[in-house]
């Protein structure tokens, strides 16, 4: 939160199966790009890490908390609202 100076982060966890090395490489490349981005309309990226869990690996992406929700949720809201208006 900007008023208190406290930054809140969330983690997105993606389960990767063993052998998904290409996906891991893509995630690492994306993480490098995201770390460099600084723009008020782009969620602040913090870190990416991996946790080995038996037969799979967890890809953990840490990013700033989006208080207003995700872009995906906003798009779905707009589509739903648009559909409702068309029906009236």
Short mmCIF file of N, CA and C in Angstrom, two decimals:
data_model
loop_
_atom_site.label_atom_id
_atom_site.label_comp_id
_atom_site.label_asym_id
_atom_site.label_seq_id
_atom_site.Cartn_x
_atom_site.Cartn_y
_atom_site.Cartn_z
N UNK A 1 0.83 -1.17 0.00
CA UNK A 1 0.00 0.00 0.00
C UNK A 1 0.88 1.24 0.00
N UNK A 2 0.54 2.20 -0.81
CA UNK A 2 1.37 3.39 -0.95
C UNK A 2 1.36 4.27 0.29
N UNK A 3 0.21 4.35 0.98
CA UNK A 3 0.12 5.22 2.14
C UNK A 3 1.03 4.78 3.28
N UNK A 4 1.08 3.49 3.54
CA UNK A 4 1.87 2.97 4.66
C UNK A 4 3.30 2.62 4.28
N UNK A 5 3.58 2.55 2.99
CA UNK A 5 4.90 2.17 2.54
C UNK A 5 5.14 0.67 2.55
N UNK A 6 4.11 -0.09 2.89
CA UNK A 6 4.21 -1.55 2.93
C UNK A 6 3.81 -2.11 1.57
N UNK A 7 4.66 -2.97 1.02
CA UNK A 7 4.34 -3.63 -0.24
C UNK A 7 3.83 -5.03 0.04
N UNK A 8 2.70 -5.37 -0.56
CA UNK A 8 2.11 -6.69 -0.38
C UNK A 8 2.33 -7.49 -1.66
N UNK A 9 2.83 -8.70 -1.49
CA UNK A 9 3.09 -9.58 -2.63
C UNK A 9 2.24 -10.83 -2.55
N UNK A 10 1.96 -11.41 -3.70
CA UNK A 10 1.25 -12.69 -3.78
C UNK A 10 2.12 -13.65 -4.57
N UNK A 11 1.84 -14.93 -4.39
CA UNK A 11 2.59 -15.94 -5.14
C UNK A 11 1.64 -16.78 -5.96
N UNK A 12 1.99 -16.98 -7.21
CA UNK A 12 1.25 -17.85 -8.11
C UNK A 12 2.07 -19.12 -8.24
N UNK A 13 1.45 -20.27 -7.98
CA UNK A 13 2.16 -21.54 -8.02
C UNK A 13 1.67 -22.36 -9.22
N UNK A 14 2.62 -22.79 -10.04
CA UNK A 14 2.32 -23.59 -11.22
C UNK A 14 3.05 -24.92 -11.08
N UNK A 15 2.32 -26.02 -11.18
CA UNK A 15 2.93 -27.35 -11.08
C UNK A 15 3.49 -27.77 -12.42
N UNK A 16 4.76 -28.11 -12.44
CA UNK A 16 5.43 -28.59 -13.65
C UNK A 16 5.77 -30.06 -13.46
N UNK A 17 5.52 -30.84 -14.48
CA UNK A 17 5.91 -32.24 -14.44
C UNK A 17 7.39 -32.35 -14.78
N UNK A 18 8.00 -33.42 -14.32
CA UNK A 18 9.40 -33.67 -14.66
C UNK A 18 9.51 -33.77 -16.18
N UNK A 19 10.52 -33.14 -16.72
CA UNK A 19 10.72 -33.18 -18.16
C UNK A 19 10.17 -31.97 -18.89
N UNK A 20 9.54 -31.06 -18.18
CA UNK A 20 9.01 -29.85 -18.82
C UNK A 20 10.08 -28.75 -18.81
N UNK A 21 11.28 -29.12 -19.26
CA UNK A 21 12.40 -28.19 -19.24
C UNK A 21 12.17 -26.98 -20.13
N UNK A 22 11.50 -27.17 -21.26
CA UNK A 22 11.24 -26.06 -22.17
C UNK A 22 10.34 -25.01 -21.50
N UNK A 23 9.34 -25.48 -20.78
CA UNK A 23 8.45 -24.57 -20.07
C UNK A 23 9.22 -23.81 -18.99
N UNK A 24 10.13 -24.50 -18.33
CA UNK A 24 10.94 -23.89 -17.28
C UNK A 24 11.83 -22.80 -17.89
N UNK A 25 12.43 -23.07 -19.04
CA UNK A 25 13.28 -22.09 -19.71
C UNK A 25 12.48 -20.85 -20.11
N UNK A 26 11.26 -21.07 -20.63
CA UNK A 26 10.39 -19.96 -21.01
C UNK A 26 10.03 -19.11 -19.79
N UNK A 27 9.74 -19.77 -18.68
CA UNK A 27 9.39 -19.06 -17.45
C UNK A 27 10.57 -18.22 -16.95
N UNK A 28 11.76 -18.78 -17.04
CA UNK A 28 12.96 -18.05 -16.61
C UNK A 28 13.20 -16.83 -17.49
N UNK A 29 13.01 -16.98 -18.79
CA UNK A 29 13.17 -15.86 -19.72
C UNK A 29 12.13 -14.78 -19.42
N UNK A 30 10.89 -15.20 -19.22
CA UNK A 30 9.83 -14.25 -18.91
C UNK A 30 10.13 -13.52 -17.60
N UNK A 31 10.64 -14.24 -16.61
CA UNK A 31 10.99 -13.63 -15.33
C UNK A 31 12.06 -12.55 -15.50
N UNK A 32 13.05 -12.82 -16.33
CA UNK A 32 14.11 -11.84 -16.57
C UNK A 32 13.55 -10.56 -17.19
N UNK A 33 12.63 -10.73 -18.13
CA UNK A 33 12.01 -9.57 -18.78
C UNK A 33 11.15 -8.80 -17.77
N UNK A 34 10.34 -9.52 -17.00
CA UNK A 34 9.46 -8.88 -16.03
C UNK A 34 10.23 -8.11 -14.96
N UNK A 35 11.38 -8.63 -14.55
CA UNK A 35 12.19 -7.94 -13.54
C UNK A 35 12.63 -6.56 -14.02
N UNK A 36 12.79 -6.41 -15.33
CA UNK A 36 13.29 -5.16 -15.89
C UNK A 36 12.18 -4.13 -16.15
N UNK A 37 10.92 -4.59 -16.23
CA UNK A 37 9.81 -3.70 -16.56
C UNK A 37 9.45 -2.80 -15.39
N UNK A 38 9.30 -1.51 -15.67
CA UNK A 38 8.85 -0.54 -14.68
C UNK A 38 7.83 0.36 -15.35
N UNK A 39 6.56 0.12 -15.06
CA UNK A 39 5.49 0.91 -15.67
C UNK A 39 4.30 0.90 -14.71
N UNK A 40 3.60 2.01 -14.56
CA UNK A 40 2.47 2.06 -13.61
C UNK A 40 1.32 1.12 -13.97
N UNK A 41 1.22 0.69 -15.22
CA UNK A 41 0.14 -0.20 -15.63
C UNK A 41 0.54 -1.67 -15.66
N UNK A 42 1.73 -1.98 -15.19
CA UNK A 42 2.21 -3.37 -15.16
C UNK A 42 2.49 -3.76 -13.72
N UNK A 43 1.97 -4.90 -13.31
CA UNK A 43 2.16 -5.40 -11.95
C UNK A 43 3.65 -5.58 -11.68
N UNK A 44 4.09 -5.15 -10.51
CA UNK A 44 5.50 -5.25 -10.13
C UNK A 44 5.87 -6.71 -9.86
N UNK A 45 6.86 -7.18 -10.59
CA UNK A 45 7.35 -8.55 -10.46
C UNK A 45 8.43 -8.57 -9.39
N UNK A 46 8.43 -9.61 -8.57
CA UNK A 46 9.43 -9.69 -7.50
C UNK A 46 10.46 -10.79 -7.73
N UNK A 47 9.97 -12.03 -7.96
CA UNK A 47 10.91 -13.14 -8.03
C UNK A 47 10.24 -14.37 -8.64
N UNK A 48 11.06 -15.30 -9.09
CA UNK A 48 10.58 -16.60 -9.52
C UNK A 48 11.51 -17.64 -8.89
N UNK A 49 10.92 -18.72 -8.40
CA UNK A 49 11.73 -19.78 -7.79
C UNK A 49 11.06 -21.12 -8.03
N UNK A 50 11.79 -22.17 -7.75
CA UNK A 50 11.30 -23.53 -7.98
C UNK A 50 11.40 -24.31 -6.68
N UNK A 51 10.38 -25.16 -6.45
CA UNK A 51 10.38 -26.07 -5.31
C UNK A 51 10.14 -27.47 -5.84
N UNK A 52 11.02 -28.38 -5.53
CA UNK A 52 10.87 -29.79 -5.94
C UNK A 52 9.89 -30.47 -4.99
N UNK A 53 8.85 -31.10 -5.56
CA UNK A 53 7.83 -31.78 -4.76
C UNK A 53 7.61 -33.17 -5.33
N UNK A 54 8.40 -34.15 -4.92
CA UNK A 54 8.23 -35.52 -5.39
C UNK A 54 8.40 -35.64 -6.89
N UNK A 55 7.32 -35.99 -7.59
CA UNK A 55 7.36 -36.23 -9.03
C UNK A 55 7.21 -34.95 -9.87
N UNK A 56 7.05 -33.82 -9.23
CA UNK A 56 6.90 -32.59 -10.00
C UNK A 56 7.65 -31.43 -9.33
N UNK A 57 7.73 -30.36 -10.04
CA UNK A 57 8.36 -29.14 -9.54
C UNK A 57 7.31 -28.05 -9.52
N UNK A 58 7.33 -27.24 -8.47
CA UNK A 58 6.44 -26.08 -8.41
C UNK A 58 7.21 -24.84 -8.86
N UNK A 59 6.66 -24.15 -9.83
CA UNK A 59 7.19 -22.86 -10.26
C UNK A 59 6.42 -21.82 -9.46
N UNK A 60 7.12 -20.99 -8.69
CA UNK A 60 6.49 -20.00 -7.83
C UNK A 60 6.86 -18.61 -8.32
N UNK A 61 5.84 -17.85 -8.75
CA UNK A 61 6.05 -16.48 -9.23
C UNK A 61 5.53 -15.52 -8.17
N UNK A 62 6.39 -14.64 -7.71
CA UNK A 62 6.03 -13.67 -6.69
C UNK A 62 5.88 -12.30 -7.35
N UNK A 63 4.70 -11.66 -7.12
CA UNK A 63 4.43 -10.36 -7.73
C UNK A 63 3.61 -9.50 -6.78
N UNK A 64 3.57 -8.21 -7.06
CA UNK A 64 2.81 -7.29 -6.23
C UNK A 64 1.33 -7.65 -6.25
N UNK A 65 0.68 -7.44 -5.13
CA UNK A 65 -0.76 -7.70 -5.02
C UNK A 65 -1.52 -6.65 -5.82
N UNK A 66 -2.45 -7.10 -6.65
CA UNK A 66 -3.28 -6.19 -7.46
C UNK A 66 -4.60 -5.99 -6.74
N UNK A 67 -4.70 -4.91 -6.00
CA UNK A 67 -5.89 -4.64 -5.19
C UNK A 67 -7.17 -4.59 -6.02
N UNK A 68 -7.08 -4.11 -7.25
CA UNK A 68 -8.25 -3.99 -8.11
C UNK A 68 -8.57 -5.28 -8.86
N UNK A 69 -7.78 -6.31 -8.67
CA UNK A 69 -8.01 -7.58 -9.35
C UNK A 69 -7.14 -7.72 -10.58
N UNK A 70 -7.23 -8.86 -11.21
CA UNK A 70 -6.41 -9.14 -12.39
C UNK A 70 -7.02 -8.56 -13.65
N UNK A 71 -6.20 -8.42 -14.67
CA UNK A 71 -6.69 -7.97 -15.96
C UNK A 71 -7.73 -8.96 -16.49
N UNK A 72 -7.48 -10.24 -16.30
CA UNK A 72 -8.42 -11.27 -16.74
C UNK A 72 -9.79 -11.07 -16.10
N UNK A 73 -9.83 -10.79 -14.79
CA UNK A 73 -11.12 -10.61 -14.12
C UNK A 73 -11.83 -9.36 -14.63
N UNK A 74 -11.08 -8.31 -14.93
CA UNK A 74 -11.68 -7.07 -15.46
C UNK A 74 -12.26 -7.31 -16.86
N UNK A 75 -11.56 -8.06 -17.68
CA UNK A 75 -12.06 -8.38 -19.03
C UNK A 75 -13.34 -9.19 -18.93
N UNK A 76 -13.37 -10.18 -18.04
CA UNK A 76 -14.57 -11.00 -17.87
C UNK A 76 -15.75 -10.16 -17.39
N UNK A 77 -15.49 -9.20 -16.48
CA UNK A 77 -16.54 -8.31 -16.00
C UNK A 77 -17.12 -7.50 -17.16
N UNK A 78 -16.24 -6.97 -18.01
CA UNK A 78 -16.68 -6.17 -19.16
C UNK A 78 -17.51 -6.99 -20.14
N UNK A 79 -17.05 -8.21 -20.41
CA UNK A 79 -17.79 -9.09 -21.32
C UNK A 79 -19.17 -9.39 -20.76
N UNK A 80 -19.22 -9.69 -19.48
CA UNK A 80 -20.49 -10.00 -18.82
C UNK A 80 -21.43 -8.79 -18.86
N UNK A 81 -20.90 -7.62 -18.54
CA UNK A 81 -21.69 -6.39 -18.56
C UNK A 81 -22.19 -6.10 -19.96
N UNK A 82 -21.33 -6.26 -20.94
CA UNK A 82 -21.69 -6.04 -22.34
C UNK A 82 -22.81 -6.98 -22.76
N UNK A 83 -22.72 -8.25 -22.38
CA UNK A 83 -23.75 -9.24 -22.72
C UNK A 83 -25.09 -8.87 -22.07
N UNK A 84 -25.04 -8.41 -20.82
CA UNK A 84 -26.26 -8.01 -20.12
C UNK A 84 -26.91 -6.83 -20.80
N UNK A 85 -26.12 -5.86 -21.21
CA UNK A 85 -26.66 -4.67 -21.88
C UNK A 85 -27.27 -5.01 -23.23
N UNK A 86 -26.68 -5.94 -23.95
CA UNK A 86 -27.20 -6.35 -25.26
C UNK A 86 -28.54 -7.05 -25.12
N UNK A 87 -28.75 -7.75 -24.01
CA UNK A 87 -29.99 -8.49 -23.79
C UNK A 87 -31.16 -7.57 -23.45
N UNK A 88 -30.86 -6.37 -23.00
CA UNK A 88 -31.93 -5.43 -22.59
C UNK A 88 -32.45 -4.63 -23.73
#
